[in-house]
């Protein structure tokens, strides 16, 4: 029953993230990309503050001492450093994604962004990690899927698709940085710092190039509120709670469904359909994403023991 509850949280997380692509697209009818990202990230950071207090209260209620709570938070310097590093990378990735969505559909953006699942193991090579033979097959399958999904008759990627592809690459670096810092510090606190950092960084080009005003931001209240509260605050919390004691392979498979939900949301809400060629590309990319998350034979045998 508990496993079903965890899986339901992860599935809901994927649904929220998939629909967030629609919010990002609609939000830019009212405000610029940097304005949207700045407001949503700062809002996401604010939303996580009561979550932090709530989770601390629950830990105290379960019998955890003050010393244990402090130890779980990790070293303050490491926490701040990790949050700032993640925030800088998040600001770059989210800006690339936001500009990319201006020139492509939310469905394409969702699937191309999900390429980070395939790209992370490739970047891991530079950190001394081995690349499985299956991963090589996944890379070729994903690239083939990307061709069917995005390539035009002139054999070129659209500017929006290219920006989102770069976004997926930066998100891959983001995941590796999180992988380094998350075992050392409290994840929710680090996330609050990273959202605040990203929001402040996006505010700089916002003030230079976009001249935002409160009237336009209030006009975009619904997509901004969804992206900030639901996508940043609620979904991130659900991810943390859902992944606790969950099978990592099942968790990653459920979370990768955000790419499917982005296509469905774009079709249902915005009427952005895909051609047969593009749908075939989605199928190939999703197959590569799923295969990339399957455990190695040795790991599976070890888990059975």
Short mmCIF file of C-alpha atoms in Angstrom, two decimals:
data_model
loop_
_atom_site.label_atom_id
_atom_site.label_comp_id
_atom_site.label_asym_id
_atom_site.label_seq_id
_atom_site.Cartn_x
_atom_site.Cartn_y
_atom_site.Cartn_z
CA UNK A 1 0.00 0.00 0.00
CA UNK A 2 2.86 2.37 0.89
CA UNK A 3 4.60 1.56 -2.41
CA UNK A 4 1.41 2.37 -4.31
CA UNK A 5 1.20 5.70 -2.47
CA UNK A 6 4.82 6.51 -3.39
CA UNK A 7 4.22 5.61 -7.03
CA UNK A 8 1.08 7.75 -7.10
CA UNK A 9 3.10 10.74 -5.82
CA UNK A 10 5.75 10.22 -8.50
CA UNK A 11 3.10 9.87 -11.21
CA UNK A 12 1.46 13.10 -10.02
CA UNK A 13 4.89 14.77 -10.09
CA UNK A 14 5.35 13.76 -13.74
CA UNK A 15 1.85 15.05 -14.55
CA UNK A 16 2.54 18.43 -12.89
CA UNK A 17 5.87 18.79 -14.67
CA UNK A 18 4.38 17.78 -18.02
CA UNK A 19 1.60 20.37 -17.73
CA UNK A 20 4.15 22.99 -16.64
CA UNK A 21 5.34 23.18 -20.26
CA UNK A 22 1.87 24.52 -21.14
CA UNK A 23 2.10 27.08 -18.32
CA UNK A 24 5.52 28.16 -19.58
CA UNK A 25 4.16 28.61 -23.11
CA UNK A 26 0.99 30.48 -22.08
CA UNK A 27 2.86 32.67 -19.57
CA UNK A 28 4.95 34.22 -22.31
CA UNK A 29 1.82 35.66 -23.90
CA UNK A 30 2.03 38.22 -21.09
CA UNK A 31 5.66 38.47 -19.92
CA UNK A 32 9.14 37.84 -21.28
CA UNK A 33 11.10 34.59 -20.70
CA UNK A 34 13.43 36.05 -18.07
CA UNK A 35 10.54 37.68 -16.21
CA UNK A 36 8.60 34.42 -16.16
CA UNK A 37 11.59 32.42 -14.90
CA UNK A 38 12.58 35.00 -12.28
CA UNK A 39 9.10 35.24 -10.77
CA UNK A 40 8.42 31.48 -10.85
CA UNK A 41 11.78 30.57 -9.26
CA UNK A 42 11.52 33.15 -6.47
CA UNK A 43 7.94 31.99 -5.87
CA UNK A 44 9.13 28.37 -5.80
CA UNK A 45 11.77 29.26 -3.22
CA UNK A 46 9.17 30.98 -1.01
CA UNK A 47 6.81 27.99 -1.26
CA UNK A 48 9.55 25.62 -0.06
CA UNK A 49 10.12 27.59 3.18
CA UNK A 50 6.94 26.30 4.93
CA UNK A 51 7.70 22.84 3.50
CA UNK A 52 11.07 22.91 5.27
CA UNK A 53 9.45 23.85 8.61
CA UNK A 54 6.77 21.18 8.13
CA UNK A 55 9.28 18.42 7.36
CA UNK A 56 11.40 19.46 10.37
CA UNK A 57 8.30 19.33 12.60
CA UNK A 58 7.45 15.84 11.32
CA UNK A 59 11.00 14.67 12.01
CA UNK A 60 10.85 16.02 15.57
CA UNK A 61 7.50 14.32 16.06
CA UNK A 62 9.02 11.03 14.96
CA UNK A 63 11.57 11.34 17.77
CA UNK A 64 14.53 12.88 15.95
CA UNK A 65 16.72 15.01 18.22
CA UNK A 66 17.96 18.53 17.49
CA UNK A 67 21.48 17.25 16.92
CA UNK A 68 20.23 14.68 14.39
CA UNK A 69 18.24 17.38 12.59
CA UNK A 70 21.30 19.61 12.37
CA UNK A 71 23.41 16.73 11.09
CA UNK A 72 20.81 15.96 8.40
CA UNK A 73 21.00 19.54 7.12
CA UNK A 74 24.71 19.14 6.46
CA UNK A 75 27.51 21.70 6.65
CA UNK A 76 26.14 25.23 6.09
CA UNK A 77 28.96 26.21 3.71
CA UNK A 78 28.42 23.08 1.61
CA UNK A 79 24.64 23.65 1.62
CA UNK A 80 24.98 27.24 0.38
CA UNK A 81 27.67 26.35 -2.15
CA UNK A 82 25.59 23.48 -3.54
CA UNK A 83 22.46 25.63 -3.70
CA UNK A 84 24.23 28.46 -5.53
CA UNK A 85 25.97 26.11 -8.00
CA UNK A 86 22.68 24.36 -8.79
CA UNK A 87 20.91 27.73 -9.04
CA UNK A 88 23.39 29.11 -11.58
CA UNK A 89 23.03 26.04 -13.80
CA UNK A 90 19.25 26.01 -13.36
CA UNK A 91 19.06 29.67 -14.45
CA UNK A 92 20.91 28.84 -17.69
CA UNK A 93 18.91 25.66 -18.39
CA UNK A 94 15.50 27.17 -17.65
CA UNK A 95 16.29 30.25 -19.77
CA UNK A 96 17.28 28.08 -22.74
CA UNK A 97 14.09 26.05 -22.27
CA UNK A 98 11.90 29.14 -21.93
CA UNK A 99 13.26 30.71 -25.13
CA UNK A 100 13.03 27.34 -26.91
CA UNK A 101 9.33 27.02 -26.09
CA UNK A 102 8.78 30.32 -27.94
CA UNK A 103 9.72 28.57 -31.18
CA UNK A 104 8.55 24.98 -30.73
CA UNK A 105 5.58 23.03 -29.34
CA UNK A 106 5.31 22.04 -25.68
CA UNK A 107 5.23 18.36 -26.67
CA UNK A 108 8.53 18.57 -28.53
CA UNK A 109 10.04 20.61 -25.69
CA UNK A 110 9.00 17.94 -23.17
CA UNK A 111 10.55 15.07 -25.11
CA UNK A 112 13.77 16.88 -26.02
CA UNK A 113 14.25 18.01 -22.41
CA UNK A 114 13.88 14.37 -21.32
CA UNK A 115 17.03 13.63 -23.34
CA UNK A 116 18.97 14.47 -20.14
CA UNK A 117 18.28 10.88 -19.01
CA UNK A 118 20.38 9.65 -21.94
CA UNK A 119 22.94 12.48 -21.78
CA UNK A 120 23.79 12.10 -18.07
CA UNK A 121 25.57 8.70 -18.48
CA UNK A 122 27.51 10.09 -21.47
CA UNK A 123 28.76 13.07 -19.43
CA UNK A 124 29.57 10.61 -16.65
CA UNK A 125 32.39 9.26 -18.86
CA UNK A 126 34.33 12.47 -18.17
CA UNK A 127 33.96 11.75 -14.43
CA UNK A 128 35.46 8.29 -14.81
CA UNK A 129 32.19 6.36 -14.99
CA UNK A 130 31.79 3.49 -17.45
CA UNK A 131 29.28 3.62 -20.31
CA UNK A 132 27.18 0.47 -20.65
CA UNK A 133 26.81 -1.07 -24.15
CA UNK A 134 23.02 -0.70 -23.77
CA UNK A 135 23.50 3.04 -23.26
CA UNK A 136 25.26 3.35 -26.63
CA UNK A 137 22.19 1.77 -28.24
CA UNK A 138 19.96 4.18 -26.30
CA UNK A 139 21.94 7.17 -27.54
CA UNK A 140 21.58 6.12 -31.18
CA UNK A 141 17.86 5.40 -30.67
CA UNK A 142 17.31 8.78 -29.00
CA UNK A 143 19.18 10.62 -31.77
CA UNK A 144 17.11 8.79 -34.39
CA UNK A 145 13.95 9.73 -32.50
CA UNK A 146 15.15 13.33 -32.33
CA UNK A 147 15.59 13.27 -36.12
CA UNK A 148 11.99 12.16 -36.74
CA UNK A 149 10.63 14.54 -34.10
CA UNK A 150 12.47 17.72 -35.04
CA UNK A 151 14.24 17.57 -38.40
CA UNK A 152 12.71 19.64 -41.19
CA UNK A 153 12.79 18.84 -44.93
CA UNK A 154 15.96 20.94 -45.14
CA UNK A 155 17.64 18.50 -42.68
CA UNK A 156 18.06 21.17 -40.02
CA UNK A 157 16.89 21.56 -36.44
CA UNK A 158 14.48 24.41 -35.72
CA UNK A 159 15.86 27.17 -33.48
CA UNK A 160 13.40 26.25 -30.71
CA UNK A 161 14.34 22.54 -30.85
CA UNK A 162 18.04 23.43 -30.80
CA UNK A 163 17.65 25.69 -27.75
CA UNK A 164 15.74 22.97 -25.86
CA UNK A 165 18.41 20.42 -26.84
CA UNK A 166 21.08 22.68 -25.31
CA UNK A 167 18.75 23.00 -22.31
CA UNK A 168 18.74 19.17 -21.95
CA UNK A 169 22.56 19.20 -22.02
CA UNK A 170 22.72 21.84 -19.27
CA UNK A 171 20.10 19.96 -17.23
CA UNK A 172 22.39 16.91 -17.50
CA UNK A 173 25.16 18.91 -15.84
CA UNK A 174 22.59 20.10 -13.27
CA UNK A 175 21.77 16.49 -12.37
CA UNK A 176 25.46 15.59 -11.95
CA UNK A 177 25.99 18.60 -9.66
CA UNK A 178 22.93 17.64 -7.60
CA UNK A 179 24.26 14.07 -7.47
CA UNK A 180 27.45 15.45 -5.90
CA UNK A 181 25.87 17.73 -3.29
CA UNK A 182 22.57 15.99 -2.38
CA UNK A 183 24.14 13.21 -0.23
CA UNK A 184 25.94 15.88 1.81
CA UNK A 185 23.07 18.27 2.63
CA UNK A 186 19.30 18.54 3.06
CA UNK A 187 17.72 18.38 -0.41
CA UNK A 188 14.75 20.68 0.21
CA UNK A 189 16.92 23.42 1.73
CA UNK A 190 19.38 23.18 -1.15
CA UNK A 191 16.48 23.39 -3.61
CA UNK A 192 15.11 26.52 -1.93
CA UNK A 193 18.54 28.15 -2.26
CA UNK A 194 18.88 27.07 -5.88
CA UNK A 195 15.46 28.49 -6.82
CA UNK A 196 16.26 31.78 -5.08
CA UNK A 197 19.65 31.96 -6.86
CA UNK A 198 18.10 31.20 -10.25
CA UNK A 199 15.36 33.76 -9.66
CA UNK A 200 17.86 36.51 -8.80
CA UNK A 201 20.10 35.67 -11.78
CA UNK A 202 17.14 35.74 -14.21
CA UNK A 203 16.08 39.06 -12.71
CA UNK A 204 19.27 40.75 -14.03
CA UNK A 205 18.57 40.27 -17.79
CA UNK A 206 14.87 40.77 -17.01
CA UNK A 207 15.55 44.31 -15.75
CA UNK A 208 18.01 45.04 -18.58
CA UNK A 209 16.02 43.81 -21.59
CA UNK A 210 12.41 43.17 -20.68
CA UNK A 211 11.20 46.14 -18.61
CA UNK A 212 8.63 44.12 -16.65
CA UNK A 213 5.66 45.73 -14.94
CA UNK A 214 3.38 44.42 -12.23
CA UNK A 215 0.27 44.66 -14.44
CA UNK A 216 1.69 42.16 -16.97
CA UNK A 217 2.85 39.81 -14.21
CA UNK A 218 -0.61 39.90 -12.63
CA UNK A 219 -2.12 39.16 -16.06
CA UNK A 220 0.03 36.02 -16.15
CA UNK A 221 -0.86 35.05 -12.57
CA UNK A 222 -2.27 31.62 -13.42
CA UNK A 223 0.67 30.16 -15.43
CA UNK A 224 3.22 31.85 -13.12
CA UNK A 225 1.45 30.51 -10.03
CA UNK A 226 1.27 27.01 -11.53
CA UNK A 227 4.94 27.00 -12.56
CA UNK A 228 6.11 28.45 -9.24
CA UNK A 229 3.86 26.76 -6.69
CA UNK A 230 2.92 23.49 -8.40
CA UNK A 231 5.98 22.74 -10.57
CA UNK A 232 8.69 24.06 -8.22
CA UNK A 233 7.12 23.68 -4.77
CA UNK A 234 4.51 20.89 -4.79
CA UNK A 235 6.05 18.62 -7.45
CA UNK A 236 9.54 18.82 -5.94
CA UNK A 237 8.15 17.91 -2.50
CA UNK A 238 6.16 15.00 -3.99
CA UNK A 239 9.33 13.80 -5.72
CA UNK A 240 11.28 13.76 -2.44
CA UNK A 241 8.48 11.98 -0.55
CA UNK A 242 7.74 9.59 -3.41
CA UNK A 243 11.36 8.54 -3.94
CA UNK A 244 11.83 7.76 -0.25
CA UNK A 245 12.28 3.97 0.03
CA UNK A 246 11.06 3.60 -3.58
CA UNK A 247 12.75 1.46 -6.23
CA UNK A 248 14.96 3.96 -8.14
CA UNK A 249 14.29 2.33 -11.53
CA UNK A 250 10.51 2.47 -11.06
CA UNK A 251 10.80 6.04 -9.77
CA UNK A 252 12.80 7.24 -12.78
CA UNK A 253 10.43 5.49 -15.20
CA UNK A 254 7.41 7.18 -13.62
CA UNK A 255 9.10 10.60 -13.62
CA UNK A 256 10.09 10.24 -17.29
CA UNK A 257 6.37 10.15 -18.13
CA UNK A 258 6.51 13.96 -17.91
CA UNK A 259 7.49 13.88 -21.60
CA UNK A 260 4.30 11.98 -22.47
CA UNK A 261 2.17 14.27 -20.31
CA UNK A 262 3.68 17.33 -22.03
CA UNK A 263 2.49 16.04 -25.42
CA UNK A 264 -0.99 15.25 -24.07
CA UNK A 265 -1.24 18.63 -22.30
CA UNK A 266 -0.12 20.50 -25.42
CA UNK A 267 -2.71 18.64 -27.49
CA UNK A 268 -5.65 18.91 -25.05
CA UNK A 269 -5.06 22.46 -23.75
CA UNK A 270 -3.33 24.23 -26.65
CA UNK A 271 -4.41 22.07 -29.59
CA UNK A 272 -0.78 21.44 -30.58
CA UNK A 273 -0.95 18.11 -32.38
CA UNK A 274 1.96 16.10 -33.78
CA UNK A 275 2.33 14.51 -37.20
CA UNK A 276 2.83 10.74 -37.62
CA UNK A 277 6.55 11.29 -38.20
CA UNK A 278 6.83 13.37 -35.03
CA UNK A 279 4.85 10.82 -33.01
CA UNK A 280 7.16 8.05 -34.27
CA UNK A 281 10.10 10.16 -33.09
CA UNK A 282 8.44 10.47 -29.67
CA UNK A 283 8.04 6.68 -29.48
CA UNK A 284 11.72 6.11 -30.30
CA UNK A 285 12.89 8.72 -27.79
CA UNK A 286 10.63 7.37 -25.06
CA UNK A 287 11.90 3.83 -25.73
CA UNK A 288 15.48 5.10 -25.38
CA UNK A 289 14.58 6.92 -22.15
CA UNK A 290 13.05 3.76 -20.65
CA UNK A 291 15.92 1.48 -21.75
CA UNK A 292 18.46 3.95 -20.34
CA UNK A 293 16.94 3.53 -16.89
CA UNK A 294 16.94 -0.27 -16.80
CA UNK A 295 19.39 -1.63 -14.20
CA UNK A 296 22.49 -3.52 -15.18
CA UNK A 297 22.40 -7.30 -14.94
CA UNK A 298 25.00 -7.27 -12.18
CA UNK A 299 22.97 -4.74 -10.18
CA UNK A 300 19.79 -6.73 -10.60
CA UNK A 301 21.51 -9.91 -9.38
CA UNK A 302 23.00 -8.00 -6.45
CA UNK A 303 19.57 -6.66 -5.45
CA UNK A 304 18.10 -10.17 -5.61
CA UNK A 305 20.80 -11.43 -3.26
#
